[in-house]
Amino acid sequence: MTQPLQTAELIAARKKDHALPRDLYCGQTAFQDDLEQIWYREWLFAGPACELVKPGDYITFNVGQYPVIVLRGSDGRIRAFHNVCRHRGQRLCAKAQGSNPKLVCPYHQWTYDLDGKLLFARDMGAEFDASQYGLKPVHCVDIGGMIFVSLAQVPQPVADLAKNLAAYAMPSGLGDAKVAHSSTIVEKGNWKLVMENNRECYHCSGSHPSLCRSYSDDPLMTVMEGPQSASSEILRHWDRCDAVNLPARFVNAPDMQWRMARVPLMDNAESFTMSTKAAVNRRMGTIPWNDAGSLMFYHFPSSWNHFLPDHAIVFRILPISPTETEVTTKWLVHKDAVEGKDYDLQQLTEVWLATNDEDRRVVEENQYGINSPAYEPGPYSPTQEAGVIHLIDWYCGLMAQRLAPPMAAE
Ligand code: 3BY
Ligand code: FES
Ligand code: FE
C-alpha cells in the first residue's frame, strides 16, 4: 500500500499560483505540522492592550495544545504565561477573560503573583524552593496597543514589524481606546481557508452586500505593490495623508507576512456602517478627518485589522482542528465614548457581524467542497487573488524550509 504523502512532499508538489492540495486543508498530519512549524513559532496577535485595563485583568486562549494567559501586572506591564499550574499541571484560568489580584490554582490553591512568581504553596515541606516554580513565560510584546505572543523558545525578529506598526497605529490612539464589543465564532474550515478568504475581495460582491456599501471590491484596493505603486485614487489619498503626517503608504515585510496601508473607502464613506457615516461621534486618536479611510493591517498567520477614524476592528484567528477555526473580532472605540450617546452598538457592529457570518458560510462551503476526493486545486486570479498568492507563497516557503531534512554533514 502506498503511504499518504507527507506535508513537505505535498508542498513540493503543489502547483504554483493554485489552491493547495486537499490534504493540506483537511489532513491531521498537515494540521499538526502547521501547529509545530507555524503556530508554535511565529508571533501571533493575542488582543488589544486596552482590554487589559487594570492590574490583574487577563485574557486566555489556546494556541493548538497550549493554553496561554495574557495579563496586566501590578507594574502596568503586560505579560504572557503558559496557563498551566507548576504543581500538577491544572489549567489555571478557565475563563476567556476576567480579573484577579493573584492567580490562584483551582486545584490545590498554589498562588502566583501577576508577574508569574509562585507566592504560596501549602505544606510542600522544608526543602521546597518556590523560586523554581514560577509560571512559564511566553514571549509577549505590546506594539502600539496590539499584543503579540510567541511560543517559540527563540522568537522570530519583531523589530521591523514593531517599528512600522507603532508608527502606523499611533494616530489611532489605541492606548486611549476601550473594547465596545467582542464576538467569537467558530468557522468549520481550515485556518488557511479563513485567511485566504480574507485576502481577496473577489468574493465580496457575491457575499457582502453591507460591507460593499463602504468598501470597494475593486482589486486595486486590496492589491498594492509599494509606497508609490497603487491606483491613482489611492495615490491621491496617500498624498493627502502625507500632508498631515498620517502614515498611509503601503509598507510590507519582504516575505509579505504583514502589510499595512491606509485606503480610502468608497465615495467618501466614513466607516463600515449601513449608512456609511461614522458610527461613533468621537474620533479615535489624532485622525484628522472622518473620511481618512481604513488603515488595513494583516499579519500571518493570525490577524487582519481595520483602523477607521471613528473605531477600530481587530481580528484574531486560532486553529482548533484541521477543519475548525476560531475567529474573534473586537470593536474598539475612544475610551470616553459613551454607548447610547456617542454610538449605537448595533450600528457600530452590524456590518462586520454580518460580514463575518457571510465569510463563515463561504469558508464552510469551501471546506465542504475540498473534502471531496474529486477536488482538484484550481488557479488563483492573478489580479483578484494576488493577496491569496502572497499568503500561500509565504506559507509554502516557510513550511518547505522548516520541514526540509537537515543537510547531511560533510
Ligand atoms: O477584511 C479585509 O481586510 C478584507 C479586505 C478585502 C476583503 N476583506 C473584506
Ligand atoms: Fe495547581 Fe495543584 S495543580 S495547585
Ligand atoms: Fe469576505
Short mmCIF file of C-alpha atoms and ligand atoms in Angstrom, two decimals:
data_model
loop_
_atom_site.label_atom_id
_atom_site.label_comp_id
_atom_site.label_asym_id
_atom_site.label_seq_id
_atom_site.Cartn_x
_atom_site.Cartn_y
_atom_site.Cartn_z
CA MET A 1 0.00 0.00 0.00
CA THR A 2 1.34 3.45 -0.82
CA GLN A 3 1.93 5.80 2.11
CA PRO A 4 -0.01 9.07 2.09
CA LEU A 5 2.21 11.98 1.02
CA GLN A 6 3.92 13.88 3.81
CA THR A 7 3.36 17.61 4.21
CA ALA A 8 6.76 18.51 2.72
CA GLU A 9 6.02 16.36 -0.33
CA LEU A 10 2.58 17.90 -0.76
CA ILE A 11 4.12 21.36 -0.65
CA ALA A 12 6.91 20.44 -3.05
CA ALA A 13 4.35 19.01 -5.48
CA ARG A 14 1.89 21.91 -5.30
CA LYS A 15 1.14 23.86 -8.45
CA LYS A 16 2.35 27.46 -8.18
CA ASP A 17 -0.44 30.06 -8.04
CA HIS A 18 -3.02 27.34 -7.46
CA ALA A 19 -5.04 26.43 -4.38
CA LEU A 20 -3.32 23.84 -2.19
CA PRO A 21 -3.75 20.06 -2.39
CA ARG A 22 -6.64 18.64 -0.39
CA ASP A 23 -4.67 17.08 2.45
CA LEU A 24 -3.14 20.43 3.40
CA TYR A 25 -6.66 21.69 4.12
CA CYS A 26 -8.11 18.65 5.89
CA GLY A 27 -5.39 16.25 6.97
CA GLN A 28 -4.46 15.67 10.61
CA THR A 29 -0.74 15.38 9.78
CA ALA A 30 -0.69 18.67 7.91
CA PHE A 31 -2.59 20.31 10.78
CA GLN A 32 -0.02 19.09 13.30
CA ASP A 33 2.79 20.31 11.02
CA ASP A 34 1.06 23.71 10.72
CA LEU A 35 0.89 23.94 14.51
CA GLU A 36 4.51 22.97 15.03
CA GLN A 37 6.09 24.90 12.19
CA ILE A 38 3.87 28.00 12.06
CA TRP A 39 1.64 28.50 15.10
CA TYR A 40 4.19 27.46 17.73
CA ARG A 41 6.94 29.53 16.09
CA GLU A 42 5.50 32.78 14.71
CA TRP A 43 4.34 35.91 16.51
CA LEU A 44 0.57 35.74 16.97
CA PHE A 45 -1.86 38.54 17.63
CA ALA A 46 -3.37 38.00 21.10
CA GLY A 47 -5.65 41.03 21.50
CA PRO A 48 -5.73 44.77 22.06
CA ALA A 49 -3.82 46.04 25.12
CA CYS A 50 -6.71 48.36 26.06
CA GLU A 51 -8.76 45.31 27.01
CA LEU A 52 -6.45 44.79 30.00
CA VAL A 53 -7.39 47.99 31.75
CA LYS A 54 -6.02 47.48 35.26
CA PRO A 55 -3.56 45.16 37.03
CA GLY A 56 -4.92 41.63 37.19
CA ASP A 57 -7.07 41.89 34.04
CA TYR A 58 -6.43 38.86 31.83
CA ILE A 59 -7.43 37.07 28.66
CA THR A 60 -6.86 33.40 27.90
CA PHE A 61 -6.85 31.45 24.64
CA ASN A 62 -5.43 28.26 23.18
CA VAL A 63 -2.77 28.03 20.52
CA GLY A 64 -3.16 24.40 19.47
CA GLN A 65 -2.42 22.42 22.62
CA TYR A 66 -1.00 25.38 24.53
CA PRO A 67 -3.34 27.27 26.88
CA VAL A 68 -1.99 30.82 27.23
CA ILE A 69 -2.85 33.65 29.61
CA VAL A 70 -2.04 37.30 28.96
CA LEU A 71 -2.39 39.72 31.85
CA ARG A 72 -1.51 43.17 33.12
CA GLY A 73 0.86 43.15 36.10
CA SER A 74 0.91 45.39 39.17
CA ASP A 75 3.64 47.40 37.45
CA GLY A 76 1.32 48.02 34.49
CA ARG A 77 3.32 45.73 32.19
CA ILE A 78 1.56 43.16 30.05
CA ARG A 79 2.98 39.64 30.29
CA ALA A 80 2.03 36.25 28.91
CA PHE A 81 2.40 32.85 30.55
CA HIS A 82 1.56 29.26 29.90
CA ASN A 83 -1.80 28.91 31.62
CA VAL A 84 -0.63 25.75 33.40
CA CYS A 85 -0.02 25.31 37.12
CA ARG A 86 3.51 24.27 38.05
CA HIS A 87 2.20 21.84 40.69
CA ARG A 88 0.35 19.10 38.83
CA GLY A 89 -0.48 20.98 35.69
CA GLN A 90 -4.02 22.21 36.25
CA ARG A 91 -5.19 24.87 33.83
CA LEU A 92 -5.01 27.99 35.99
CA CYS A 93 -7.74 30.16 34.48
CA ALA A 94 -10.59 28.53 32.61
CA LYS A 95 -12.47 31.73 31.78
CA ALA A 96 -11.79 33.51 28.48
CA GLN A 97 -11.29 36.75 30.36
CA GLY A 98 -11.52 38.20 33.82
CA SER A 99 -9.64 39.95 36.58
CA ASN A 100 -7.75 38.57 39.59
CA PRO A 101 -5.39 40.24 42.06
CA LYS A 102 -3.40 36.98 42.13
CA LEU A 103 -3.57 33.75 40.14
CA VAL A 104 -4.89 31.01 42.42
CA CYS A 105 -4.88 27.50 41.03
CA PRO A 106 -8.38 25.99 41.46
CA TYR A 107 -6.95 22.53 42.30
CA HIS A 108 -4.73 22.98 45.42
CA GLN A 109 -4.58 26.77 45.57
CA TRP A 110 -0.96 27.33 44.65
CA THR A 111 -0.93 31.12 44.33
CA TYR A 112 1.06 33.13 41.80
CA ASP A 113 1.80 36.81 41.61
CA LEU A 114 0.84 38.69 38.45
CA ASP A 115 4.48 38.54 37.33
CA GLY A 116 4.33 34.73 37.46
CA LYS A 117 6.22 34.24 40.73
CA LEU A 118 4.94 31.45 42.99
CA LEU A 119 3.91 33.19 46.23
CA PHE A 120 2.25 30.42 48.18
CA ALA A 121 2.10 26.61 48.15
CA ARG A 122 0.71 24.87 51.21
CA ASP A 123 2.59 22.06 53.01
CA MET A 124 5.29 21.48 50.45
CA GLY A 125 7.99 20.68 53.01
CA ALA A 126 11.14 22.42 54.18
CA GLU A 127 13.14 21.57 51.07
CA PHE A 128 10.65 23.14 48.68
CA ASP A 129 12.10 26.06 46.74
CA ALA A 130 9.20 28.18 45.47
CA SER A 131 11.52 30.22 43.26
CA GLN A 132 11.85 27.18 40.98
CA TYR A 133 8.11 27.00 40.31
CA GLY A 134 7.13 30.29 38.75
CA LEU A 135 4.77 30.25 35.77
CA LYS A 136 6.48 29.57 32.48
CA PRO A 137 6.67 32.79 30.49
CA VAL A 138 5.53 33.20 26.89
CA HIS A 139 7.20 35.92 24.81
CA CYS A 140 4.94 38.93 24.64
CA VAL A 141 5.21 42.39 23.06
CA ASP A 142 2.83 45.33 23.05
CA ILE A 143 3.20 47.17 19.76
CA GLY A 144 1.25 50.40 19.71
CA GLY A 145 -1.56 48.79 21.72
CA MET A 146 -1.60 45.47 19.85
CA ILE A 147 -0.37 42.49 21.91
CA PHE A 148 1.55 39.75 20.16
CA VAL A 149 2.79 36.50 21.71
CA SER A 150 5.24 33.87 20.55
CA LEU A 151 5.55 30.33 21.88
CA ALA A 152 8.97 29.88 20.31
CA GLN A 153 11.99 29.38 22.58
CA VAL A 154 13.73 31.99 20.47
CA PRO A 155 11.10 34.16 18.81
CA GLN A 156 11.36 35.48 15.27
CA PRO A 157 12.73 39.01 14.88
CA VAL A 158 9.97 41.53 15.50
CA ALA A 159 11.78 44.88 15.23
CA ASP A 160 10.69 45.68 11.67
CA LEU A 161 7.03 44.95 12.40
CA ALA A 162 7.25 46.86 15.70
CA LYS A 163 8.74 49.97 14.10
CA ASN A 164 6.16 50.13 11.34
CA LEU A 165 3.09 49.11 13.32
CA ALA A 166 3.90 51.53 16.14
CA ALA A 167 4.11 54.38 13.63
CA TYR A 168 1.01 53.40 11.65
CA ALA A 169 -1.16 52.62 14.68
CA MET A 170 -0.14 55.67 16.73
CA PRO A 171 -2.66 58.12 15.19
CA SER A 172 -5.45 55.68 16.10
CA GLY A 173 -4.65 56.15 19.80
CA LEU A 174 -5.22 52.54 20.84
CA GLY A 175 -3.88 53.47 24.29
CA ASP A 176 -6.96 55.65 24.79
CA ALA A 177 -9.41 53.09 23.46
CA LYS A 178 -11.79 50.56 25.00
CA VAL A 179 -13.44 47.40 23.74
CA ALA A 180 -17.03 48.24 22.87
CA HIS A 181 -17.94 44.76 21.67
CA SER A 182 -16.41 41.35 21.20
CA SER A 183 -17.59 38.36 19.18
CA THR A 184 -16.16 34.85 18.88
CA ILE A 185 -17.36 32.37 16.29
CA VAL A 186 -16.09 29.02 15.09
CA GLU A 187 -15.88 28.52 11.34
CA LYS A 188 -15.87 24.92 10.15
CA GLY A 189 -12.90 25.39 7.88
CA ASN A 190 -9.12 25.09 7.93
CA TRP A 191 -7.32 28.20 9.19
CA LYS A 192 -5.71 28.72 5.78
CA LEU A 193 -9.13 28.89 4.12
CA VAL A 194 -10.22 31.52 6.65
CA MET A 195 -7.13 33.60 5.94
CA GLU A 196 -7.26 33.01 2.16
CA ASN A 197 -10.82 34.23 2.11
CA ASN A 198 -9.82 37.39 3.92
CA ARG A 199 -7.01 38.15 1.50
CA GLU A 200 -9.24 38.73 -1.52
CA CYS A 201 -12.35 40.67 -2.39
CA TYR A 202 -13.14 38.56 -5.48
CA HIS A 203 -15.97 37.13 -3.36
CA CYS A 204 -17.15 40.46 -1.91
CA SER A 205 -19.81 41.44 -4.46
CA GLY A 206 -21.36 37.97 -4.26
CA SER A 207 -21.28 37.72 -0.47
CA HIS A 208 -21.05 41.05 1.33
CA PRO A 209 -23.94 43.41 0.47
CA SER A 210 -23.49 45.50 3.61
CA LEU A 211 -19.68 45.74 3.55
CA CYS A 212 -19.84 46.68 -0.14
CA ARG A 213 -21.71 49.88 0.75
CA SER A 214 -18.43 51.33 2.02
CA TYR A 215 -15.60 49.01 0.91
CA SER A 216 -14.85 48.90 -2.79
CA ASP A 217 -14.28 45.43 -4.22
CA ASP A 218 -12.00 46.90 -6.89
CA PRO A 219 -8.94 44.60 -6.70
CA LEU A 220 -6.71 47.67 -6.89
CA MET A 221 -7.96 48.46 -3.39
CA THR A 222 -6.53 45.27 -1.94
CA VAL A 223 -3.58 44.82 -4.29
CA MET A 224 -0.94 47.50 -3.87
CA GLU A 225 2.66 46.93 -4.73
CA GLY A 226 4.65 49.57 -2.91
CA PRO A 227 4.59 53.03 -1.35
CA GLN A 228 4.48 54.63 -4.81
CA SER A 229 2.54 51.96 -6.64
CA ALA A 230 -1.23 51.88 -6.37
CA SER A 231 -4.32 53.16 -8.18
CA SER A 232 -4.45 56.92 -8.82
CA GLU A 233 -7.25 57.21 -6.24
CA ILE A 234 -5.14 55.58 -3.54
CA LEU A 235 -2.06 57.62 -4.52
CA ARG A 236 -4.13 60.81 -4.12
CA HIS A 237 -5.29 59.61 -0.70
CA TRP A 238 -1.69 58.92 0.33
CA ASP A 239 -0.60 62.41 -0.78
CA ARG A 240 -3.40 63.90 1.32
CA CYS A 241 -2.35 61.82 4.34
CA ASP A 242 1.35 62.66 3.85
CA ALA A 243 0.48 66.34 4.11
CA VAL A 244 -0.72 65.84 7.69
CA ASN A 245 1.86 63.17 8.60
CA LEU A 246 -0.75 60.42 8.77
CA PRO A 247 1.11 57.19 7.88
CA ALA A 248 -0.76 55.70 4.95
CA ARG A 249 1.55 54.34 2.27
CA PHE A 250 1.85 50.63 1.61
CA VAL A 251 4.56 49.01 3.69
CA ASN A 252 5.21 45.29 3.93
CA ALA A 253 7.50 42.55 5.21
CA PRO A 254 9.84 41.27 2.47
CA ASP A 255 8.10 37.87 2.62
CA MET A 256 4.62 39.51 2.85
CA GLN A 257 3.99 38.13 6.35
CA TRP A 258 2.46 41.50 7.14
CA ARG A 259 1.31 44.58 5.31
CA MET A 260 -0.12 47.97 6.25
CA ALA A 261 -1.77 50.58 4.03
CA ARG A 262 -4.46 53.20 4.55
CA VAL A 263 -7.03 53.14 1.76
CA PRO A 264 -9.98 55.43 1.11
CA LEU A 265 -13.46 53.99 1.43
CA MET A 266 -15.94 54.20 -1.42
CA ASP A 267 -17.49 57.57 -2.37
CA ASN A 268 -16.13 59.28 0.76
CA ALA A 269 -17.75 56.75 3.06
CA GLU A 270 -16.59 57.29 6.63
CA SER A 271 -16.97 53.93 8.25
CA PHE A 272 -18.19 50.35 7.88
CA THR A 273 -21.80 51.19 8.68
CA MET A 274 -25.05 50.71 6.78
CA SER A 275 -25.31 54.50 6.33
CA THR A 276 -21.55 54.71 5.52
CA LYS A 277 -21.38 57.54 8.09
CA ALA A 278 -19.23 57.36 11.22
CA ALA A 279 -20.66 55.06 13.89
CA VAL A 280 -19.00 56.92 16.76
CA ASN A 281 -19.27 60.68 17.29
CA ARG A 282 -15.89 60.87 18.87
CA ARG A 283 -12.93 60.08 16.61
CA MET A 284 -10.09 57.93 17.87
CA GLY A 285 -6.59 59.28 18.47
CA THR A 286 -5.48 62.11 16.23
CA ILE A 287 -7.04 61.06 12.91
CA PRO A 288 -7.88 64.41 11.32
CA TRP A 289 -10.84 63.58 9.07
CA ASN A 290 -13.96 61.44 9.08
CA ASP A 291 -13.07 60.22 5.59
CA ALA A 292 -9.47 59.14 6.32
CA GLY A 293 -10.39 55.63 5.18
CA SER A 294 -9.21 52.36 6.69
CA LEU A 295 -5.70 51.54 7.79
CA MET A 296 -5.60 47.87 6.88
CA PHE A 297 -3.09 45.69 8.68
CA TYR A 298 -2.78 41.96 8.33
CA HIS A 299 -0.26 39.66 9.96
CA PHE A 300 0.09 35.97 9.03
CA PRO A 301 -0.99 33.58 10.36
CA SER A 302 -3.36 35.10 12.88
CA SER A 303 -4.77 38.54 12.20
CA TRP A 304 -6.31 41.21 9.99
CA ASN A 305 -7.47 44.63 11.15
CA HIS A 306 -9.16 47.84 10.12
CA PHE A 307 -8.34 51.12 11.85
CA LEU A 308 -11.01 53.65 10.92
CA PRO A 309 -11.29 57.27 12.07
CA ASP A 310 -14.16 56.51 14.47
CA HIS A 311 -13.40 52.96 15.52
CA ALA A 312 -11.04 50.05 15.00
CA ILE A 313 -11.87 46.41 14.37
CA VAL A 314 -9.27 43.82 15.29
CA PHE A 315 -9.50 40.18 14.28
CA ARG A 316 -7.72 37.13 15.69
CA ILE A 317 -7.90 33.63 14.30
CA LEU A 318 -6.80 30.47 16.09
CA PRO A 319 -6.73 26.94 14.68
CA ILE A 320 -8.88 24.41 16.56
CA SER A 321 -8.72 21.34 14.33
CA PRO A 322 -7.92 20.62 10.67
CA THR A 323 -11.38 21.86 9.76
CA GLU A 324 -12.27 24.32 12.56
CA THR A 325 -11.01 27.85 13.21
CA GLU A 326 -11.98 30.29 15.93
CA VAL A 327 -12.46 33.90 14.78
CA THR A 328 -12.56 36.63 17.43
CA THR A 329 -13.50 40.19 16.48
CA LYS A 330 -13.21 43.21 18.77
CA TRP A 331 -14.62 46.67 18.13
CA LEU A 332 -12.59 49.46 19.74
CA VAL A 333 -13.80 53.00 20.33
CA HIS A 334 -12.42 56.02 22.20
CA LYS A 335 -12.44 55.21 25.92
CA ASP A 336 -14.63 58.22 26.71
CA ALA A 337 -17.22 57.42 24.04
CA VAL A 338 -20.49 56.56 25.77
CA GLU A 339 -22.77 53.86 24.39
CA GLY A 340 -26.23 55.19 23.60
CA LYS A 341 -24.89 58.75 23.47
CA ASP A 342 -21.80 58.73 21.25
CA TYR A 343 -22.55 55.48 19.48
CA ASP A 344 -25.21 52.89 18.98
CA LEU A 345 -23.82 49.39 19.46
CA GLN A 346 -25.95 47.88 16.75
CA GLN A 347 -24.93 50.47 14.17
CA LEU A 348 -21.31 50.05 15.19
CA THR A 349 -21.25 46.25 14.86
CA GLU A 350 -23.89 45.20 12.33
CA VAL A 351 -21.82 45.37 9.15
CA TRP A 352 -18.93 43.23 10.38
CA LEU A 353 -21.17 40.84 12.33
CA ALA A 354 -22.96 40.21 9.05
CA THR A 355 -19.70 40.11 7.07
CA ASN A 356 -18.16 37.58 9.47
CA ASP A 357 -21.21 35.37 9.18
CA GLU A 358 -21.14 35.65 5.39
CA ASP A 359 -17.44 34.74 5.39
CA ARG A 360 -18.14 31.82 7.74
CA ARG A 361 -20.62 30.41 5.25
CA VAL A 362 -18.20 30.88 2.35
CA VAL A 363 -15.36 29.18 4.24
CA GLU A 364 -17.55 26.28 5.39
CA GLU A 365 -18.78 25.60 1.86
CA ASN A 366 -15.21 25.88 0.60
CA GLN A 367 -14.10 23.24 3.14
CA TYR A 368 -17.07 21.07 2.20
CA GLY A 369 -16.06 21.03 -1.46
CA ILE A 370 -12.37 20.50 -0.72
CA ASN A 371 -13.23 17.45 1.40
CA SER A 372 -14.42 15.73 -1.77
CA PRO A 373 -11.94 13.30 -3.35
CA ALA A 374 -12.94 14.94 -6.65
CA TYR A 375 -11.47 18.29 -5.54
CA GLU A 376 -8.59 19.46 -7.69
CA PRO A 377 -6.72 22.69 -6.87
CA GLY A 378 -7.70 25.45 -9.29
CA PRO A 379 -5.79 28.61 -10.31
CA TYR A 380 -5.92 31.88 -8.38
CA SER A 381 -6.78 35.04 -10.32
CA PRO A 382 -3.52 36.98 -10.73
CA THR A 383 -5.30 40.31 -10.24
CA GLN A 384 -8.10 39.49 -7.84
CA GLU A 385 -6.29 36.95 -5.70
CA ALA A 386 -2.75 38.31 -5.55
CA GLY A 387 -3.15 38.60 -1.77
CA VAL A 388 -4.02 34.90 -1.53
CA ILE A 389 -0.92 34.08 -3.58
CA HIS A 390 1.13 36.10 -1.06
CA LEU A 391 -0.34 34.06 1.79
CA ILE A 392 0.17 30.69 0.12
CA ASP A 393 3.71 31.53 -1.04
CA TRP A 394 4.58 32.72 2.47
CA TYR A 395 3.14 29.54 3.99
CA CYS A 396 4.72 27.14 1.49
CA GLY A 397 8.09 28.92 1.66
CA LEU A 398 8.24 28.63 5.45
CA MET A 399 6.97 25.06 5.57
CA ALA A 400 9.37 23.87 2.85
CA GLN A 401 12.28 25.45 4.69
CA ARG A 402 11.30 24.17 8.12
CA LEU A 403 10.34 20.64 7.07
CA ALA A 404 13.45 20.15 4.94
CA PRO A 405 15.64 17.30 6.17
CA PRO A 406 18.77 18.67 7.86
CA MET A 407 21.75 18.87 5.48
CA ALA A 408 23.92 15.78 5.78
CA ALA A 409 27.23 16.50 7.48
CA GLU A 410 30.17 16.68 5.04
O1 3BY B 1 -11.25 42.49 5.83
C1 3BY B 1 -10.42 42.58 4.98
O2 3BY B 1 -9.36 43.06 5.28
C2 3BY B 1 -10.62 42.13 3.56
C3 3BY B 1 -10.33 43.20 2.61
C4 3BY B 1 -10.84 42.65 1.37
C5 3BY B 1 -11.74 41.54 1.72
N1 3BY B 1 -11.89 41.57 3.12
C6 3BY B 1 -13.05 42.27 3.46
FE1 FES B 2 -2.31 23.66 40.75
FE2 FES B 2 -2.20 21.60 42.40
S1 FES B 2 -2.35 21.58 40.26
S2 FES B 2 -2.21 23.67 42.89
FE FE B 3 -15.27 38.24 2.98
#
